[in-house]
GROMACS .gro file of C-alpha atoms in nm:
model
  145
    1ALA     CA    1   9.014  -8.333  10.379
    2SER     CA    2   9.372  -8.421  10.299
    3GLY     CA    3   9.608  -8.549  10.562
    4GLY     CA    4   9.479  -8.903  10.596
    5ASP     CA    5   9.476  -9.048  10.947
    6ASP     CA    6   9.694  -8.761  11.071
    7GLY     CA    7   9.480  -8.484  10.921
    8ASP     CA    8   9.246  -8.240  11.089
    9LEU     CA    9   8.931  -8.396  10.941
   10TYR     CA   10   9.019  -8.741  11.074
   11LYS     CA   11   9.092  -8.595  11.420
   12PHE     CA   12   8.764  -8.401  11.408
   13LEU     CA   13   8.562  -8.710  11.313
   14ARG     CA   14   8.738  -8.924  11.572
   15LYS     CA   15   8.663  -8.664  11.840
   16HIS     CA   16   8.293  -8.622  11.752
   17LEU     CA   17   8.189  -8.971  11.645
   18PRO     CA   18   8.144  -9.258  11.890
   19TYR     CA   19   8.441  -9.490  11.936
   20PRO     CA   20   8.265  -9.808  11.824
   21ILE     CA   21   8.315  -9.678  11.469
   22PRO     CA   22   8.632  -9.849  11.341
   23SER     CA   23   8.929  -9.643  11.228
   24GLN     CA   24   8.911  -9.806  10.883
   25ILE     CA   25   8.566  -9.654  10.828
   26LEU     CA   26   8.687  -9.312  10.934
   27SER     CA   27   8.988  -9.344  10.703
   28ALA     CA   28   8.760  -9.444  10.415
   29ALA     CA   29   8.529  -9.147  10.488
   30VAL     CA   30   8.825  -8.906  10.489
   31ALA     CA   31   8.956  -9.055  10.164
   32GLY     CA   32   8.609  -9.024  10.006
   33ILE     CA   33   8.569  -8.662  10.115
   34ASP     CA   34   8.918  -8.586   9.983
   35GLU     CA   35   8.828  -8.745   9.646
   36ILE     CA   36   8.509  -8.538   9.623
   37ALA     CA   37   8.690  -8.216   9.719
   38GLN     CA   38   8.972  -8.278   9.470
   39ASN     CA   39   8.741  -8.364   9.177
   40PRO     CA   40   8.433  -8.137   9.195
   41TYR     CA   41   8.344  -8.191   8.828
   42LYS     CA   42   8.302  -8.566   8.883
   43TYR     CA   43   8.036  -8.503   9.150
   44PRO     CA   44   7.834  -8.198   9.038
   45GLU     CA   45   7.511  -8.309   9.205
   46LEU     CA   46   7.684  -8.343   9.540
   47HIS     CA   47   7.846  -8.001   9.511
   48SER     CA   48   7.520  -7.835   9.412
   49TYR     CA   49   7.343  -8.006   9.704
   50VAL     CA   50   7.606  -7.891   9.954
   51ASN     CA   51   7.607  -7.537   9.813
   52GLU     CA   52   7.228  -7.524   9.833
   53ARG     CA   53   7.207  -7.665  10.186
   54LEU     CA   54   7.490  -7.455  10.329
   55ASP     CA   55   7.394  -7.148  10.124
   56ILE     CA   56   7.761  -7.055  10.103
   57ARG     CA   57   7.711  -6.756   9.874
   58ALA     CA   58   7.455  -6.587  10.101
   59THR     CA   59   7.655  -6.671  10.413
   60LEU     CA   60   7.971  -6.518  10.268
   61ALA     CA   61   7.784  -6.211  10.146
   62ARG     CA   62   7.620  -6.160  10.486
   63ARG     CA   63   7.946  -6.201  10.676
   64LEU     CA   64   8.146  -5.980  10.439
   65LYS     CA   65   7.889  -5.702  10.476
   66LYS     CA   66   7.939  -5.713  10.854
   67LEU     CA   67   8.313  -5.644  10.822
   68SER     CA   68   8.440  -5.296  10.895
   69PRO     CA   69   8.643  -5.128  10.618
   70THR     CA   70   8.965  -5.204  10.808
   71GLU     CA   71   8.874  -5.571  10.854
   72PHE     CA   72   8.781  -5.597  10.486
   73GLU     CA   73   9.114  -5.442  10.385
   74ASP     CA   74   9.297  -5.684  10.616
   75LEU     CA   75   9.113  -5.970  10.447
   76LEU     CA   76   9.204  -5.858  10.093
   77HIS     CA   77   9.552  -5.717  10.150
   78PRO     CA   78   9.737  -6.052  10.136
   79VAL     CA   79   9.581  -6.117   9.796
   80PHE     CA   80   9.730  -5.800   9.648
   81GLN     CA   81  10.043  -5.774   9.864
   82GLU     CA   82  10.245  -5.982   9.620
   83ASP     CA   83  10.176  -5.737   9.336
   84GLU     CA   84  10.179  -5.416   9.541
   85ILE     CA   85  10.516  -5.293   9.414
   86THR     CA   86  10.418  -5.369   9.055
   87LEU     CA   87  10.093  -5.174   9.095
   88ILE     CA   88  10.270  -4.875   9.251
   89ALA     CA   89  10.543  -4.874   8.984
   90THR     CA   90  10.291  -4.910   8.701
   91GLY     CA   91  10.084  -4.623   8.840
   92GLY     CA   92  10.395  -4.407   8.864
   93VAL     CA   93  10.503  -4.481   8.507
   94LEU     CA   94  10.153  -4.420   8.368
   95GLY     CA   95  10.120  -4.096   8.567
   96PHE     CA   96  10.460  -3.981   8.448
   97ALA     CA   97  10.367  -4.057   8.085
   98ALA     CA   98  10.030  -3.879   8.114
   99GLY     CA   99  10.190  -3.574   8.276
  100GLY     CA  100  10.463  -3.563   8.013
  101LEU     CA  101  10.207  -3.587   7.733
  102GLN     CA  102   9.998  -3.306   7.881
  103THR     CA  103  10.306  -3.088   7.920
  104LYS     CA  104  10.424  -3.164   7.566
  105LEU     CA  105  10.084  -3.074   7.424
  106GLY     CA  106  10.103  -2.742   7.603
  107TRP     CA  107   9.803  -2.788   7.829
  108GLY     CA  108   9.824  -2.561   8.129
  109GLY     CA  109  10.003  -2.263   7.977
  110PRO     CA  110  10.363  -2.149   8.021
  111SER     CA  111  10.386  -2.253   8.387
  112ALA     CA  112  10.284  -2.613   8.308
  113VAL     CA  113  10.639  -2.752   8.297
  114PRO     CA  114  10.750  -2.636   8.644
  115ARG     CA  115  10.417  -2.745   8.795
  116ALA     CA  116  10.441  -3.083   8.623
  117ILE     CA  117  10.794  -3.136   8.757
  118GLY     CA  118  10.682  -3.035   9.105
  119THR     CA  119  10.386  -3.270   9.088
  120ILE     CA  120  10.606  -3.559   8.971
  121VAL     CA  121  10.858  -3.502   9.249
  122PHE     CA  122  10.584  -3.470   9.512
  123THR     CA  123  10.410  -3.785   9.386
  124LEU     CA  124  10.730  -3.989   9.384
  125VAL     CA  125  10.831  -3.877   9.734
  126SER     CA  126  10.485  -3.930   9.884
  127SER     CA  127  10.447  -4.271   9.717
  128MET     CA  128  10.785  -4.382   9.850
  129ALA     CA  129  10.700  -4.253  10.199
  130PHE     CA  130  10.365  -4.435  10.192
  131TYR     CA  131  10.528  -4.758  10.077
  132LEU     CA  132  10.800  -4.741  10.344
  133HIS     CA  133  10.540  -4.664  10.612
  134GLN     CA  134  10.331  -4.966  10.505
  135LYS     CA  135  10.638  -5.187  10.505
  136TYR     CA  136  10.737  -5.063  10.853
  137GLU     CA  137  10.384  -5.128  10.989
  138ALA     CA  138  10.382  -5.477  10.838
  139GLU     CA  139  10.707  -5.558  11.015
  140GLN     CA  140  10.571  -5.427  11.349
  141ASP     CA  141  10.233  -5.607  11.338
  142PRO     CA  142  10.226  -5.981  11.405
  143PRO     CA  143  10.041  -6.186  11.140
  144LEU     CA  144   9.673  -6.256  11.209
  145ALA     CA  145   9.685  -6.626  11.126
   0.00000   0.00000   0.00000
């Protein structure tokens, strides 16, 4: 609703409402909608009415269920993309600590140490390859929006 007389809502209303409606009224309507959107706690009855009439929760649930796994991943990936490196690094550190603890406690017999080292090296190399592949694909694909 923001943007005033230059915003998308104003342009939408101007396009779909008859021209005898003065610009001042459209500007006031846009300002009112912006106020309501910015302060939802001041207008709880309006928000509950809109949510009930539009049935936003059910509509979102229905549309999200229709998405393929790839489309769903594409929808969520930008949310986690910022923290992707942190998640990968944290997983690596925790895996390294768990493997070291298991080796130190002697679980797995005498061949546990070489297998643990091999597993750590394999995990680090495959994680790095996966990350670099994802980064390469992201650079090749144009953004959806």
